[in-house]
C-alpha atoms as a PDB file:
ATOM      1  CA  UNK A   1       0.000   0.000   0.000  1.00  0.00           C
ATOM      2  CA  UNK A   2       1.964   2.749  -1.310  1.00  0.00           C
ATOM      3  CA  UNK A   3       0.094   6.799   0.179  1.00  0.00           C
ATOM      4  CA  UNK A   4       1.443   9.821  -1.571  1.00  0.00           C
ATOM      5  CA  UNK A   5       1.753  12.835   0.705  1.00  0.00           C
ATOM      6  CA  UNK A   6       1.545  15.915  -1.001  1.00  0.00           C
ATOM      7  CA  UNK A   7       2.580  19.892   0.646  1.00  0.00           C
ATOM      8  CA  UNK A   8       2.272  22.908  -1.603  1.00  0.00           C
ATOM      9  CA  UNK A   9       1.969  26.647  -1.983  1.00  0.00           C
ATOM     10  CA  UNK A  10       0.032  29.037  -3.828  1.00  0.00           C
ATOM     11  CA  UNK A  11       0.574  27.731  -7.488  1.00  0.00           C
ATOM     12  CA  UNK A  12       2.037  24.836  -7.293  1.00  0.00           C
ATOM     13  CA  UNK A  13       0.622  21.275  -8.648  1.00  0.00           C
ATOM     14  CA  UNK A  14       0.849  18.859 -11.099  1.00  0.00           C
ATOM     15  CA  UNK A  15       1.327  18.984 -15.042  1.00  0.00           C
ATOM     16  CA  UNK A  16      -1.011  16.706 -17.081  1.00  0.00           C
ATOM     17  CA  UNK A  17      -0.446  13.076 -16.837  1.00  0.00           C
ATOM     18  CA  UNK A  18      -2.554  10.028 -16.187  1.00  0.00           C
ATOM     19  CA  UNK A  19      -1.881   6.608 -14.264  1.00  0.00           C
ATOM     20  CA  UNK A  20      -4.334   3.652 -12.214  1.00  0.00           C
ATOM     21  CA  UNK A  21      -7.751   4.905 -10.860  1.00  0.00           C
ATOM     22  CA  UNK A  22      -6.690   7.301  -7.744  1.00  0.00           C
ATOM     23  CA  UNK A  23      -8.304   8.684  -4.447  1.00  0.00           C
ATOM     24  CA  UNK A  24      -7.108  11.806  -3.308  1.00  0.00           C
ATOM     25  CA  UNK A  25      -7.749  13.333   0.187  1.00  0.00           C
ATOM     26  CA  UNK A  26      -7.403  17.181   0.978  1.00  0.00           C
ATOM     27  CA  UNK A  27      -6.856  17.901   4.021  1.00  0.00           C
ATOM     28  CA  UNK A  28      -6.092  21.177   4.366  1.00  0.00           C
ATOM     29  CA  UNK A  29      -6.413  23.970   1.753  1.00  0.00           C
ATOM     30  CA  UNK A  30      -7.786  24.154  -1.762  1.00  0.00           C
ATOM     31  CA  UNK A  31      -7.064  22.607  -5.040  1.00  0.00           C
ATOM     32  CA  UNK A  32      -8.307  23.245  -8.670  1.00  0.00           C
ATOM     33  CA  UNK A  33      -8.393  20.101 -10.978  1.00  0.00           C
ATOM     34  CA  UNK A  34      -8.252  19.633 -14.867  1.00  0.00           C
ATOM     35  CA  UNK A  35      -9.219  16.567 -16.599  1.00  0.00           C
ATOM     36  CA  UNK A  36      -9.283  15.172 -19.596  1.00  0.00           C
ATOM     37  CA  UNK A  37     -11.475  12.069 -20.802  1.00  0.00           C
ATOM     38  CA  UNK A  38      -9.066   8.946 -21.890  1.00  0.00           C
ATOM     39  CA  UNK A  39      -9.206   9.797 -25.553  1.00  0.00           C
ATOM     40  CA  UNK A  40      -7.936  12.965 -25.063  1.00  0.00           C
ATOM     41  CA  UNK A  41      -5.369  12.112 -22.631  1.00  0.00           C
ATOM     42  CA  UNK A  42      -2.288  14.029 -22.647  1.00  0.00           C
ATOM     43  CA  UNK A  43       1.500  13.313 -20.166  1.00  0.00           C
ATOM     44  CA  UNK A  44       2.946  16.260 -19.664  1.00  0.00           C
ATOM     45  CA  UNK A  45       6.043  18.135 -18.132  1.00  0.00           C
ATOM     46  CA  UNK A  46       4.813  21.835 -18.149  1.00  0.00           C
ATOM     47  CA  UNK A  47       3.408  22.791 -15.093  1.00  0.00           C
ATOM     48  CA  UNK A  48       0.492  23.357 -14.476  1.00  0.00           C
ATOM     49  CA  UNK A  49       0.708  27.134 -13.754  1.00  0.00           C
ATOM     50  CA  UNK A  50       1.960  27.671 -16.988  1.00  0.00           C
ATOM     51  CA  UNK A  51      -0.272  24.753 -18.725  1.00  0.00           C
ATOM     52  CA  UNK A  52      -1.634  26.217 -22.222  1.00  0.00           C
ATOM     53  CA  UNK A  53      -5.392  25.471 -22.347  1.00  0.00           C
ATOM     54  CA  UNK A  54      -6.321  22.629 -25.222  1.00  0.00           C
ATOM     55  CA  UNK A  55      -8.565  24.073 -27.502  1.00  0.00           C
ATOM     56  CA  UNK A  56     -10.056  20.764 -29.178  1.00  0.00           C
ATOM     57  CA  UNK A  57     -10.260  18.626 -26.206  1.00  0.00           C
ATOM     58  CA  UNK A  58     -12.940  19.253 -23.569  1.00  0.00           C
ATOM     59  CA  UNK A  59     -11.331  19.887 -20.021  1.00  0.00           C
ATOM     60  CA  UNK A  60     -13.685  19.323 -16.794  1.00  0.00           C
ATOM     61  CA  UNK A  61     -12.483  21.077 -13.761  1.00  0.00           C
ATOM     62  CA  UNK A  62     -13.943  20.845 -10.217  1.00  0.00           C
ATOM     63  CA  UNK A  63     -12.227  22.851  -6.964  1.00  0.00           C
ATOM     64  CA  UNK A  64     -11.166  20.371  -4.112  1.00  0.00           C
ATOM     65  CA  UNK A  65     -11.533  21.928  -0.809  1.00  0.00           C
ATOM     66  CA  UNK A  66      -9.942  20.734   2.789  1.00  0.00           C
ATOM     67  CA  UNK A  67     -12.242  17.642   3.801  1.00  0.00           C
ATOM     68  CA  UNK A  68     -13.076  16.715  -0.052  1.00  0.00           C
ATOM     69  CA  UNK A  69     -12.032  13.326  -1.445  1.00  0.00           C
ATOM     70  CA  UNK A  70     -11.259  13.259  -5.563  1.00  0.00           C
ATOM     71  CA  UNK A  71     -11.507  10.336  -7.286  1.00  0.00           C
ATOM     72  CA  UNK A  72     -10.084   9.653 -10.779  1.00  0.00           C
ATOM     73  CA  UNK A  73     -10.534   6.828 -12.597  1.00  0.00           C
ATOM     74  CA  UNK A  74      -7.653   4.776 -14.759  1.00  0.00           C
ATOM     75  CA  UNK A  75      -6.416   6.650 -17.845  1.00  0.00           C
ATOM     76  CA  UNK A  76      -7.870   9.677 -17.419  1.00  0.00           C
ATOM     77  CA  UNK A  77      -5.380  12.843 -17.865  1.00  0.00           C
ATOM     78  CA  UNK A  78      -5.438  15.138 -14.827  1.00  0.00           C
ATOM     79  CA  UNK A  79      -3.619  17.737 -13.504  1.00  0.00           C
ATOM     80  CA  UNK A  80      -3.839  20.193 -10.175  1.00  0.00           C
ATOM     81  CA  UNK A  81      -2.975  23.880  -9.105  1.00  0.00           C
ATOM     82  CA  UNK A  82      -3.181  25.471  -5.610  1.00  0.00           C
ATOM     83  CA  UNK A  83      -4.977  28.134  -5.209  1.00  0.00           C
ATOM     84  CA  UNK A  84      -4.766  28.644  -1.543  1.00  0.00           C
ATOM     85  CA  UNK A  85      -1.461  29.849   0.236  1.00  0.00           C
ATOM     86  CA  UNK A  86      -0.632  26.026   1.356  1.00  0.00           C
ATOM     87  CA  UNK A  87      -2.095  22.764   0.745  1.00  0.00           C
ATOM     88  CA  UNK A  88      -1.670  19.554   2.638  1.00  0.00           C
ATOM     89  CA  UNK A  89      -3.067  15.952   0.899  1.00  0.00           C
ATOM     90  CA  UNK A  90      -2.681  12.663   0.862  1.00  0.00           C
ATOM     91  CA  UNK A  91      -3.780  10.292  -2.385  1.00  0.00           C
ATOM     92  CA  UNK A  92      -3.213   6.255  -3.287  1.00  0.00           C
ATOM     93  CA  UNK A  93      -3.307   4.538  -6.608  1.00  0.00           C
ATOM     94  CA  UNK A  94      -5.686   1.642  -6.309  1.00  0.00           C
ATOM     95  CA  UNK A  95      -4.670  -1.778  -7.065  1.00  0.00           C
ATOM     96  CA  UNK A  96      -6.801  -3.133  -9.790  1.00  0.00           C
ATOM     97  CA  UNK A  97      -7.334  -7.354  -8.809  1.00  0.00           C
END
């Protein structure tokens, strides 16, 4: 059982990528997510902060909040920026059986 802890300030986050179906816990702060459906999936190494938007492919965002749990699902492209001064989560890729 492998838990990723994650600590960040105001702008930082995650670039696009994708991976296994994921829960992610915020405990503290808030969060904006991007996603993008599997057959628009995109990997990534610009940051998110500087991320340009993708015109043809249809991004769904949500804001995670301290207390809110995020779930995405295998495959599909997602990537995160702070928007609070500090943000404190913790997430785990599910095993599949």
């Amino acid at each position: 059982e492998n838990y990723q802890l994650s600590v960040g300030g105001h702008l930082s986050g995650a670039p696009y990528h994708h991976h296994r179906a994921a829960w992610n816990a915020l405990v503290i702060g808030e969060r904006e997510w991007s996603f993008l459906r599997p057959r628009d999936a995109v990997y990534s190494r610009v940051m998110s902060k500087a991320m340009p938007r993708y015109s043809r492919r249809i991004e769904l965002k949500c804001t995670q909040r301290a207390g809110d749990l995020v779930f995405v699902p295998e495959g599909w492209s997602h990537r995160t920026l702070t928007t609070s001064q500090l943000v404190i989560g913790l997430s785990q890729e599910i095993e599949q059986a």
